[in-house]
Amino acid sequence: EASEGTYVQYPAEELYAAVCLESARNQAWIIGEDLGTVPKYVQKRMAEHAIDRMYVAQFSVRANPKAALEPSPANAVATVNTHDTPTWAAFWAGEDIDGQVEMGLLTEDEAALASEGREKAREALAAYFETDEDGEAVLRAVVEDMGEGAARAVILTLEDLWGETAPQNTPGTGPERPNWRRKAQLSLEQMQASTDVVAMLKRLAAARA
């Protein structure tokens, strides 16, 4: 059980030194995963060693129509979501909130508050990007915004390209969920032939140009 685990101390400076040395030797760009329970001081040490961080759009949404999405920083790789979060379609529909109730992580009252907050976030994003309150339209705007932003790179989740609602992984679950086992709805050939998939990738490429 994860709840019975513990944190293990590592020789941080030695590990940072090894990473930086290999980065210099191989001219490689290093990115650190600084999400979740990672302490704030880790971000500070990463910056001191020129290790870039993660920017996740779904974590950066604010219920403010004038500033609904915090911009991505330059020292980051930008993503809409991660393998441990809901897909964009599920996030937009609030399906992740329903899932947390099902797993006993939220009470009905807490879920109601979370749903209210999500609705305000949807309204703010639609107003901020001056688009309809439509998940696909807002996703296109978010992707374009990230592409035009300062982040050194942008990563898209494949499932978001066709509106998948099932997650890649549900943290805290085991055999009861098909984590890491669900096949993609589209083959590579179907992705290449999909006008929606190609249009999204072209939109991102144009924004990065």
XYZ file of C-alpha atoms in Angstrom:
209
model
C 0.000 0.000 0.000
C 1.336 3.415 -0.978
C 0.009 4.862 2.292
C 2.424 2.586 4.162
C 5.463 3.782 2.212
C 8.137 6.240 3.217
C 10.430 8.833 1.681
C 14.056 7.860 1.069
C 16.844 10.424 1.227
C 19.273 10.619 -1.686
C 22.605 12.439 -2.156
C 20.902 15.220 -4.107
C 23.960 17.285 -5.027
C 25.842 14.264 -6.331
C 22.853 13.252 -8.462
C 22.417 16.785 -9.811
C 26.126 16.833 -10.659
C 25.878 13.524 -12.525
C 22.856 14.716 -14.512
C 24.515 18.020 -15.407
C 27.722 16.255 -16.435
C 25.871 13.870 -18.756
C 23.852 16.778 -20.142
C 27.054 18.619 -21.044
C 28.715 15.513 -22.464
C 25.757 14.630 -24.676
C 24.414 18.138 -25.329
C 21.098 16.936 -23.906
C 18.232 19.030 -22.590
C 17.224 17.916 -19.082
C 13.665 18.158 -17.780
C 12.668 17.404 -14.196
C 9.222 16.191 -13.209
C 8.272 18.651 -10.467
C 4.565 17.887 -10.089
C 2.396 16.404 -7.351
C 4.014 16.065 -3.939
C 7.444 17.325 -5.034
C 8.582 19.930 -2.444
C 9.021 23.532 -3.594
C 12.722 23.521 -2.763
C 13.248 20.937 -5.493
C 12.099 23.466 -8.105
C 14.618 25.943 -6.706
C 17.459 23.426 -6.939
C 16.400 22.425 -10.447
C 16.574 26.066 -11.525
C 20.027 26.422 -9.956
C 21.223 23.497 -12.092
C 19.439 24.661 -15.265
C 17.061 21.699 -15.203
C 13.783 22.696 -16.791
C 10.391 21.947 -15.283
C 6.887 20.841 -16.290
C 3.952 23.097 -17.110
C 0.499 21.471 -17.150
C -2.336 23.555 -18.555
C -5.030 21.756 -16.559
C -3.195 22.711 -13.354
C -2.892 26.305 -14.564
C -6.559 27.109 -15.211
C -8.035 29.924 -13.134
C -11.663 31.027 -12.807
C -10.767 34.494 -14.056
C -12.083 35.484 -17.512
C -9.231 38.010 -17.880
C -6.474 35.545 -16.938
C -7.990 32.078 -17.222
C -4.744 30.310 -18.084
C -1.412 31.032 -16.467
C 1.262 31.329 -19.175
C 3.922 28.673 -19.456
C 7.415 29.717 -18.334
C 10.406 29.595 -20.655
C 12.245 26.961 -18.616
C 9.603 24.277 -19.133
C 8.036 21.702 -21.376
C 4.329 22.501 -21.694
C 1.553 19.911 -21.733
C -2.221 20.007 -21.567
C -2.263 17.168 -19.029
C -0.276 14.103 -17.937
C -0.709 10.335 -17.813
C -2.005 10.689 -14.235
C -4.679 13.301 -14.971
C -7.983 13.139 -16.832
C -7.877 13.648 -20.561
C -9.040 17.037 -21.768
C -12.489 15.728 -22.736
C -12.960 14.134 -19.299
C -11.630 17.253 -17.559
C -14.045 19.444 -19.512
C -17.008 17.192 -18.711
C -16.022 16.815 -15.051
C -15.808 13.040 -15.329
C -12.739 13.004 -13.101
C -14.821 14.480 -10.284
C -17.383 11.701 -10.665
C -14.543 9.186 -10.598
C -13.193 10.578 -7.334
C -16.631 10.201 -5.766
C -16.795 6.622 -7.010
C -13.412 5.844 -5.421
C -14.395 7.491 -2.147
C -11.912 10.341 -2.502
C -14.614 13.027 -2.495
C -17.914 13.310 -0.666
C -21.022 14.383 -2.542
C -20.746 17.865 -1.014
C -17.074 18.150 -1.974
C -17.899 16.970 -5.481
C -20.608 19.607 -5.788
C -18.090 22.316 -4.876
C -15.538 20.878 -7.295
C -18.129 20.776 -10.084
C -19.067 24.380 -9.394
C -15.413 25.372 -9.609
C -14.980 23.448 -12.850
C -17.989 25.195 -14.374
C -16.493 28.574 -13.479
C -13.212 27.473 -15.050
C -14.997 26.443 -18.263
C -16.774 29.786 -18.444
C -13.533 31.673 -17.773
C -11.608 29.785 -20.464
C -14.326 30.324 -23.059
C -14.441 34.041 -22.259
C -10.648 34.371 -22.174
C -10.208 32.754 -25.580
C -13.358 34.390 -26.961
C -14.818 31.102 -28.109
C -17.910 29.013 -27.483
C -18.057 27.029 -24.253
C -17.171 23.940 -26.240
C -14.440 21.599 -25.055
C -12.900 20.989 -28.470
C -12.863 24.676 -29.383
C -11.245 25.619 -26.081
C -8.687 22.817 -26.427
C -7.656 24.190 -29.816
C -7.221 27.611 -28.226
C -5.229 26.195 -25.303
C -2.911 24.274 -27.636
C -2.358 27.349 -29.777
C -1.710 29.452 -26.670
C 0.886 26.980 -25.402
C 2.451 26.847 -28.852
C 2.825 30.619 -28.943
C 4.089 30.697 -25.356
C 7.608 30.741 -23.971
C 7.943 27.015 -23.201
C 10.868 25.326 -24.930
C 8.657 22.463 -26.111
C 4.994 21.450 -26.178
C 3.714 17.891 -25.785
C 0.217 16.740 -26.727
C -1.460 13.653 -25.319
C -2.527 11.387 -28.173
C -5.929 10.706 -26.614
C -6.751 14.419 -26.653
C -6.446 14.422 -30.437
C -9.633 12.373 -30.780
C -11.507 13.319 -27.613
C -10.896 10.203 -25.523
C -12.458 10.371 -22.038
C -10.866 7.293 -20.435
C -7.555 8.039 -18.646
C -4.222 6.386 -19.335
C -3.773 5.802 -15.607
C -5.822 6.384 -12.472
C -3.448 6.998 -9.532
C -4.163 4.968 -6.419
C -5.824 2.110 -8.273
C -4.677 -1.342 -9.307
C -6.164 -4.300 -11.187
C -9.672 -2.858 -10.924
C -8.767 -0.255 -13.557
C -7.219 -0.922 -17.016
C -4.210 1.279 -16.274
C -1.632 1.362 -19.073
C -3.533 -1.385 -20.909
C -6.055 0.500 -23.027
C -5.230 0.496 -26.715
C -5.414 3.719 -28.727
C -8.676 4.152 -30.608
C -6.801 5.038 -33.781
C -3.897 3.333 -35.494
C -0.975 5.428 -36.735
C -2.394 5.243 -40.255
C -5.809 6.388 -39.031
C -4.229 9.279 -37.146
C -2.433 10.374 -40.304
C -5.714 10.202 -42.237
C -7.805 11.996 -39.600
C -8.564 15.591 -40.568
C -9.126 16.527 -36.907
C -5.811 15.051 -35.750
C -3.852 16.587 -38.615
C -5.534 19.968 -38.121
C -4.590 20.058 -34.422
C -0.974 19.159 -35.142
C -0.768 21.760 -37.902
C -2.238 24.347 -35.536
C 0.468 23.588 -32.981
C 3.226 23.584 -35.608
C 2.087 26.977 -36.903
C 2.003 28.393 -33.379
C 5.552 27.187 -32.726
C 6.921 28.549 -36.016
